[in-house]
Short mmCIF file of C-alpha atoms and ligand atoms in Angstrom, two decimals:
data_model
loop_
_atom_site.label_atom_id
_atom_site.label_comp_id
_atom_site.label_asym_id
_atom_site.label_seq_id
_atom_site.Cartn_x
_atom_site.Cartn_y
_atom_site.Cartn_z
CA UNK B 1 -23.92 -22.17 -23.32
CA UNK B 2 -27.01 -21.33 -25.34
CA UNK B 3 -28.51 -23.83 -27.78
CA UNK B 4 -27.63 -23.20 -31.39
CA UNK B 5 -23.98 -22.28 -30.73
CA UNK B 6 -21.71 -23.70 -33.42
CA UNK B 7 -19.22 -26.41 -32.44
CA UNK B 8 -16.43 -24.20 -33.76
CA UNK B 9 -17.55 -21.31 -31.49
CA UNK B 10 -18.00 -23.69 -28.55
CA UNK B 11 -14.44 -24.99 -28.92
CA UNK B 12 -13.09 -21.44 -28.97
CA UNK B 13 -13.86 -21.35 -25.23
CA UNK B 14 -11.36 -24.21 -24.96
CA UNK B 15 -7.89 -22.68 -25.24
CA UNK B 16 -6.18 -25.95 -26.24
CA UNK B 17 -5.59 -25.26 -29.94
CA UNK B 18 -4.01 -28.67 -30.51
CA UNK B 19 -7.03 -30.48 -29.03
CA UNK B 20 -9.40 -28.36 -31.09
CA UNK B 21 -7.51 -29.36 -34.24
CA UNK B 22 -8.01 -33.06 -33.40
CA UNK B 23 -11.70 -32.62 -32.55
CA UNK B 24 -12.49 -30.52 -35.63
CA UNK B 25 -10.70 -32.96 -37.95
CA UNK B 26 -12.75 -35.77 -36.40
CA UNK B 27 -15.94 -33.74 -36.88
CA UNK B 28 -15.15 -33.20 -40.57
CA UNK B 29 -14.27 -36.85 -41.18
CA UNK B 30 -17.46 -38.01 -39.46
CA UNK B 31 -19.56 -35.80 -41.73
CA UNK B 32 -18.23 -37.91 -44.62
CA UNK B 33 -18.86 -41.17 -42.74
CA UNK B 34 -22.42 -40.08 -41.95
CA UNK B 35 -23.10 -39.31 -45.62
CA UNK B 36 -21.66 -42.67 -46.71
CA UNK B 37 -23.93 -44.47 -44.25
CA UNK B 38 -27.00 -42.50 -45.32
CA UNK B 39 -26.39 -43.50 -48.95
CA UNK B 40 -25.06 -47.02 -48.31
CA UNK B 41 -28.04 -48.77 -49.88
CA UNK B 42 -27.60 -46.80 -53.12
CA UNK B 43 -23.84 -46.87 -53.53
CA UNK B 44 -23.38 -50.61 -52.99
CA UNK B 45 -21.11 -50.22 -49.96
CA UNK B 46 -23.27 -52.34 -47.70
CA UNK B 47 -22.04 -55.77 -46.74
CA UNK B 48 -18.65 -57.24 -45.98
CA UNK B 49 -15.15 -56.95 -47.40
CA UNK B 50 -14.56 -60.67 -47.03
CA UNK B 51 -11.81 -60.03 -44.44
CA UNK B 52 -11.83 -60.42 -40.65
CA UNK B 53 -10.30 -57.84 -38.28
CA UNK B 54 -7.90 -58.33 -35.38
CA UNK B 55 -10.93 -59.21 -33.26
CA UNK B 56 -11.75 -62.05 -35.64
CA UNK B 57 -14.91 -60.17 -36.63
CA UNK B 58 -16.22 -59.86 -40.18
CA UNK B 59 -15.22 -56.46 -41.58
CA UNK B 60 -18.05 -54.45 -43.11
CA UNK B 61 -17.05 -52.38 -46.15
CA UNK B 62 -18.03 -49.27 -44.20
CA UNK B 63 -15.80 -50.26 -41.24
CA UNK B 64 -12.83 -50.23 -43.57
CA UNK B 65 -13.83 -47.00 -45.31
CA UNK B 66 -14.53 -45.22 -42.00
CA UNK B 67 -11.17 -46.28 -40.61
CA UNK B 68 -9.33 -44.91 -43.65
CA UNK B 69 -11.29 -41.62 -43.60
CA UNK B 70 -10.51 -41.04 -39.92
CA UNK B 71 -6.78 -41.72 -40.39
CA UNK B 72 -6.67 -39.30 -43.34
CA UNK B 73 -8.48 -36.50 -41.50
CA UNK B 74 -6.54 -36.98 -38.25
CA UNK B 75 -3.27 -36.96 -40.21
CA UNK B 76 -4.34 -33.64 -41.74
CA UNK B 77 -4.97 -32.25 -38.23
CA UNK B 78 -1.17 -32.21 -37.68
CA UNK B 79 -1.89 -32.53 -33.95
CA UNK B 80 -2.53 -36.28 -33.76
CA UNK B 81 0.60 -38.27 -33.00
CA UNK B 82 -0.91 -41.74 -32.89
CA UNK B 83 -3.99 -43.75 -33.82
CA UNK B 84 -5.37 -46.99 -32.36
CA UNK B 85 -8.39 -48.55 -34.03
CA UNK B 86 -10.52 -51.64 -33.69
CA UNK B 87 -9.76 -52.18 -37.37
CA UNK B 88 -5.94 -52.06 -37.08
CA UNK B 89 -3.83 -54.71 -35.33
CA UNK B 90 -1.20 -52.24 -34.09
CA UNK B 91 -0.86 -48.53 -33.35
CA UNK B 92 -0.26 -46.11 -36.25
CA UNK B 93 1.98 -43.02 -36.10
CA UNK B 94 0.40 -40.02 -37.82
CA UNK B 95 2.21 -36.75 -36.89
CA UNK B 96 5.49 -37.44 -35.07
CA UNK B 97 5.33 -34.00 -33.41
CA UNK B 98 1.66 -34.33 -32.46
CA UNK B 99 0.62 -33.83 -28.84
CA UNK B 100 -2.32 -36.25 -28.66
CA UNK B 101 -3.09 -39.88 -29.38
CA UNK B 102 -6.55 -41.23 -30.14
CA UNK B 103 -8.24 -44.60 -29.68
CA UNK B 104 -11.18 -45.15 -32.02
CA UNK B 105 -13.92 -47.56 -32.86
CA UNK B 106 -14.46 -46.21 -36.39
CA UNK B 107 -17.92 -47.68 -36.88
CA UNK B 108 -19.36 -49.29 -33.78
CA UNK B 109 -22.38 -51.50 -34.38
CA UNK B 110 -21.73 -51.62 -38.13
CA UNK B 111 -23.52 -54.95 -38.39
CA UNK B 112 -26.69 -52.90 -37.83
CA UNK B 113 -26.26 -50.75 -40.95
CA UNK B 114 -28.20 -53.22 -43.08
CA UNK B 115 -31.24 -52.75 -40.80
CA UNK B 116 -30.84 -48.95 -40.53
CA UNK B 117 -30.27 -49.06 -36.76
CA UNK B 118 -28.01 -46.38 -35.18
CA UNK B 119 -24.25 -46.87 -35.52
CA UNK B 120 -21.40 -44.60 -34.46
CA UNK B 121 -17.78 -43.51 -34.19
CA UNK B 122 -16.40 -43.68 -30.63
CA UNK B 123 -13.16 -41.90 -29.62
CA UNK B 124 -10.92 -41.31 -26.61
CA UNK B 125 -8.08 -38.76 -26.59
CA UNK B 126 -5.06 -38.66 -24.24
CA UNK B 127 -1.67 -36.93 -24.38
CA UNK B 128 1.16 -39.08 -25.75
CA UNK B 129 3.69 -40.26 -23.12
CA UNK B 130 6.71 -40.52 -25.45
CA UNK B 131 8.23 -37.08 -26.24
CA UNK B 132 8.27 -37.04 -30.08
CA UNK B 133 8.74 -39.43 -33.01
CA UNK B 134 6.87 -42.69 -33.64
CA UNK B 135 4.26 -43.67 -31.04
CA UNK B 136 4.37 -47.05 -29.30
CA UNK B 137 1.91 -49.33 -27.50
CA UNK B 138 2.94 -47.92 -24.10
CA UNK B 139 1.60 -44.50 -25.16
CA UNK B 140 -1.87 -46.07 -25.22
CA UNK B 141 -1.63 -48.02 -21.95
CA UNK B 142 -3.08 -45.14 -19.89
CA UNK B 143 -6.08 -45.38 -17.57
CA UNK B 144 -9.27 -43.54 -18.44
CA UNK B 145 -8.41 -41.04 -15.69
CA UNK B 146 -5.91 -39.59 -18.19
CA UNK B 147 -8.61 -38.90 -20.76
CA UNK B 148 -8.46 -35.34 -22.13
CA UNK B 149 -11.57 -35.62 -24.31
CA UNK B 150 -13.94 -38.41 -25.32
CA UNK B 151 -17.19 -38.88 -27.15
CA UNK B 152 -18.97 -40.40 -30.08
CA UNK B 153 -20.74 -39.47 -33.30
CA UNK B 154 -24.05 -41.29 -33.53
CA UNK B 155 -25.45 -41.78 -37.03
CA UNK B 156 -29.14 -42.27 -36.34
CA UNK B 157 -32.27 -40.22 -37.04
CA UNK B 158 -29.74 -37.35 -36.73
CA UNK B 159 -25.97 -37.22 -36.73
CA UNK B 160 -25.04 -36.01 -33.25
CA UNK B 161 -21.61 -35.49 -31.66
CA UNK B 162 -21.71 -36.25 -27.93
CA UNK B 163 -18.57 -34.71 -26.46
CA UNK B 164 -16.84 -34.07 -23.15
CA UNK B 165 -13.55 -32.23 -22.69
CA UNK B 166 -13.77 -32.53 -18.91
CA UNK B 167 -16.45 -29.96 -18.13
CA UNK B 168 -19.65 -31.94 -18.52
CA UNK B 169 -21.23 -33.45 -21.65
CA UNK B 170 -22.72 -31.59 -24.61
CA UNK B 171 -24.45 -32.76 -27.80
CA UNK B 172 -24.04 -31.12 -31.22
CA UNK B 173 -26.47 -31.98 -34.01
CA UNK B 174 -25.26 -31.82 -37.60
CA UNK B 175 -27.43 -29.48 -39.67
CA UNK B 176 -27.74 -31.31 -43.02
CA UNK B 177 -28.52 -28.02 -44.80
CA UNK B 178 -25.33 -26.11 -43.98
CA UNK B 179 -23.23 -29.04 -42.66
CA UNK B 180 -22.49 -27.28 -39.37
CA UNK B 181 -22.70 -28.85 -35.89
CA UNK B 182 -25.06 -26.93 -33.57
CA UNK B 183 -25.23 -27.23 -29.77
CA UNK B 184 -28.55 -29.06 -29.41
CA UNK B 185 -28.08 -30.91 -26.09
CA UNK B 186 -26.32 -28.59 -23.60
CA UNK B 187 -25.13 -30.00 -20.26
CA UNK B 188 -26.48 -33.57 -20.58
CA UNK B 189 -27.13 -35.23 -17.19
CA UNK B 190 -27.99 -38.91 -16.68
CA UNK B 191 -31.13 -39.30 -14.53
CA UNK B 192 -30.06 -40.31 -11.02
CA UNK B 193 -32.81 -42.92 -10.92
CA UNK B 194 -33.16 -45.06 -14.03
CA UNK B 195 -36.16 -47.13 -15.16
CA UNK B 196 -34.62 -48.89 -18.19
CA UNK B 197 -32.25 -51.84 -18.26
CA UNK B 198 -30.35 -52.87 -21.36
CA UNK B 199 -28.52 -56.14 -22.02
CA UNK B 200 -28.68 -59.05 -24.45
CA UNK B 201 -31.27 -61.11 -22.57
CA UNK B 202 -30.59 -64.03 -24.93
CA UNK B 203 -27.22 -64.54 -23.19
CA UNK B 204 -28.72 -64.66 -19.68
CA UNK B 205 -27.84 -68.35 -19.31
CA UNK B 206 -24.14 -67.51 -19.81
CA UNK B 207 -24.03 -64.86 -17.07
CA UNK B 208 -23.16 -65.19 -13.36
CA UNK B 209 -26.03 -65.53 -10.88
CA UNK B 210 -25.50 -61.94 -9.71
CA UNK B 211 -26.41 -60.63 -13.16
CA UNK B 212 -29.37 -63.00 -13.43
CA UNK B 213 -30.65 -61.87 -10.01
CA UNK B 214 -30.28 -58.20 -10.97
CA UNK B 215 -32.26 -58.82 -14.18
CA UNK B 216 -34.97 -60.60 -12.13
CA UNK B 217 -35.04 -57.58 -9.78
CA UNK B 218 -35.51 -55.24 -12.76
CA UNK B 219 -38.43 -57.30 -14.08
CA UNK B 220 -40.24 -57.80 -10.72
CA UNK B 221 -43.52 -56.02 -9.99
CA UNK B 222 -43.00 -53.32 -7.33
CA UNK B 223 -44.99 -50.08 -7.63
CA UNK B 224 -42.95 -48.29 -4.95
CA UNK B 225 -39.79 -48.52 -7.10
CA UNK B 226 -41.59 -48.16 -10.46
CA UNK B 227 -40.75 -51.78 -11.36
CA UNK B 228 -40.85 -53.66 -13.68
CA UNK B 229 -38.37 -51.49 -15.55
CA UNK B 230 -38.43 -51.50 -19.36
CA UNK B 231 -35.96 -53.64 -21.30
CA UNK B 232 -34.46 -51.85 -24.29
CA UNK B 233 -31.56 -53.29 -26.32
CA UNK B 234 -30.47 -52.03 -29.76
CA UNK B 235 -27.34 -54.16 -30.07
CA UNK B 236 -25.34 -51.09 -31.03
CA UNK B 237 -23.40 -49.59 -28.10
CA UNK B 238 -23.70 -45.98 -29.28
CA UNK B 239 -27.48 -46.35 -29.59
CA UNK B 240 -27.86 -47.95 -26.17
CA UNK B 241 -25.56 -45.38 -24.54
CA UNK B 242 -27.33 -42.45 -26.26
CA UNK B 243 -30.64 -43.64 -24.78
CA UNK B 244 -29.00 -44.14 -21.38
CA UNK B 245 -27.53 -40.61 -21.39
CA UNK B 246 -30.80 -38.99 -22.47
CA UNK B 247 -33.40 -41.16 -20.67
CA UNK B 248 -31.41 -42.75 -17.84
CA UNK B 249 -31.13 -46.48 -17.09
CA UNK B 250 -28.32 -49.04 -17.15
CA UNK B 251 -26.50 -50.74 -20.03
CA UNK B 252 -24.74 -53.99 -19.20
CA UNK B 253 -22.36 -56.19 -21.16
CA UNK B 254 -21.06 -58.60 -18.47
CA UNK B 255 -18.40 -61.27 -18.67
CA UNK B 256 -19.64 -64.79 -19.26
CA UNK B 257 -19.90 -67.08 -16.23
CA UNK B 258 -16.50 -67.53 -14.60
CA UNK B 259 -14.87 -65.14 -17.08
CA UNK B 260 -13.34 -61.75 -16.37
CA UNK B 261 -13.78 -59.99 -19.68
CA UNK B 262 -16.92 -59.12 -21.56
CA UNK B 263 -17.16 -58.50 -25.31
CA UNK B 264 -16.62 -54.74 -25.42
CA UNK B 265 -13.17 -53.21 -25.77
CA UNK B 266 -11.63 -51.18 -22.97
CA UNK B 267 -9.61 -48.50 -24.80
CA UNK B 268 -12.00 -47.40 -27.55
CA UNK B 269 -15.46 -48.37 -26.27
CA UNK B 270 -15.69 -48.71 -22.47
CA UNK B 271 -13.28 -45.94 -21.38
CA UNK B 272 -14.81 -43.20 -23.60
CA UNK B 273 -18.36 -44.22 -22.70
CA UNK B 274 -17.55 -44.39 -18.98
CA UNK B 275 -15.82 -40.99 -19.17
CA UNK B 276 -19.02 -39.54 -20.67
CA UNK B 277 -21.20 -41.31 -18.09
CA UNK B 278 -19.20 -39.90 -15.16
CA UNK B 279 -19.09 -36.42 -16.74
CA UNK B 280 -22.90 -36.63 -16.99
CA UNK B 281 -23.28 -37.63 -13.33
CA UNK B 282 -23.54 -41.39 -13.85
CA UNK B 283 -21.19 -44.35 -13.33
CA UNK B 284 -19.21 -46.84 -15.41
CA UNK B 285 -17.72 -49.95 -13.80
CA UNK B 286 -16.63 -53.47 -14.68
CA UNK B 287 -18.80 -54.80 -11.86
CA UNK B 288 -16.21 -54.16 -9.18
CA UNK B 289 -14.10 -51.07 -10.08
CA UNK B 290 -14.46 -47.84 -12.10
CA UNK B 291 -13.67 -48.49 -15.76
CA UNK B 292 -11.50 -45.33 -15.64
CA UNK B 293 -9.27 -46.94 -12.97
CA UNK B 294 -8.48 -50.07 -15.04
CA UNK B 295 -4.82 -50.13 -16.16
CA UNK B 296 -4.77 -51.26 -19.83
CA UNK B 297 -2.12 -53.86 -20.72
CA UNK B 298 -3.24 -54.86 -24.22
CA UNK B 299 -4.39 -52.66 -27.11
CA UNK B 300 -7.57 -54.60 -27.82
CA UNK B 301 -8.35 -55.92 -24.37
CA UNK B 302 -11.97 -56.32 -23.38
CA UNK B 303 -13.86 -55.70 -20.15
CA UNK B 304 -17.25 -56.22 -18.60
CA UNK B 305 -19.25 -52.99 -18.31
CA UNK B 306 -22.12 -51.73 -16.13
CA UNK B 307 -22.86 -48.13 -17.09
CA UNK B 308 -25.59 -45.53 -16.55
CA UNK B 309 -27.70 -44.10 -13.72
CA UNK B 310 -25.95 -44.18 -10.36
CA UNK B 311 -28.81 -45.93 -8.54
CA UNK B 312 -29.00 -48.81 -11.01
CA UNK B 313 -25.23 -49.35 -11.22
CA UNK B 314 -25.11 -49.40 -7.39
CA UNK B 315 -28.09 -51.80 -7.27
CA UNK B 316 -26.40 -54.10 -9.82
CA UNK B 317 -23.27 -54.12 -7.63
CA UNK B 318 -25.38 -55.26 -4.65
CA UNK B 319 -26.50 -58.33 -6.61
CA UNK B 320 -23.01 -58.99 -8.02
CA UNK B 321 -21.61 -59.13 -4.47
CA UNK B 322 -24.20 -61.84 -3.78
P1 P6P R 401 -24.26 -58.70 -28.92
C1 P6P R 401 -21.73 -54.33 -31.88
O1 P6P R 401 -21.30 -55.51 -32.54
C2 P6P R 401 -21.09 -54.32 -30.50
O2 P6P R 401 -19.70 -54.26 -30.60
C3 P6P R 401 -21.63 -53.16 -29.68
O3 P6P R 401 -21.91 -52.02 -30.44
C4 P6P R 401 -22.88 -53.74 -29.04
O4 P6P R 401 -23.20 -53.13 -27.78
C5 P6P R 401 -22.51 -55.22 -28.85
O5 P6P R 401 -21.47 -55.51 -29.79
C6 P6P R 401 -23.68 -56.15 -29.11
O6 P6P R 401 -23.24 -57.46 -28.86
O7 P6P R 401 -23.44 -59.87 -28.44
O8 P6P R 401 -25.41 -58.40 -27.97
O9 P6P R 401 -24.71 -58.78 -30.36
#
């Protein structure tokens, strides 16, 4: 589709009215979140609420606000049956007759707001399993292969919706003059060969030897394979994934030595990002299997993640196998 097409027009080509209602209510809610973030320094909503969330993490005021805005807008969509959020301990029923359920990280990377680094809203949408009425945990325990739509809103130098409904990945930039989303990044494809690696190098001592050896490989001098690669790490998943989608490379958040799980959450961070990566021609794994094949068993479970250009994910796997 041609650049400049409105998100609303783009979605008209998708005949699923119920899904469009969910996506458009998200898009409206995230306009509000983006404006709150842009004005955070003025309106005294920076900083923390003094509470900790189910993850045991300090809740930023904007985390809380974003979570409430999304629940309100998704409730108004009348098509969203259930809501799972990093900020809520359990699942929330919104519209008992809704067709879809949504897993959300309302404001990923919020600790970066104070330094004006990119933050974002990440979402994954599947059909509910239970017929009607209140949703339950089991509705959310679906692999990423069941994803109907996934994406994120990145609040950075622009507000951009990166979206896939199963036919590739497209980016829609929010025009701050008329508050409409315009198709600005049609048919995003991750470069097959990446030259950027992204991980928190400070934790290298905690990681298995396979990860350390892959990082050494990335930083070795070898003209024939354009090494050393560049190390880029924002510390905000949406920012690191946005760069990976647009410029290629690999983003890694591994498990610590001897552990199985990394820091990032499966249902509302790693599944949506891996869905996007695969739709854009890349890969997303936990170091051994596709993220989209992992069967969730807990709402807030975590996983290791290796995501990005095919060649670098495959190369990382070579080192992980030892
Ligand atoms: P670390 C932000 O807190 C976050 O959840 C992700 O957005 C980001 O990729 C990761 O944690 C950064 O974690 O341990 O490197 O600060």
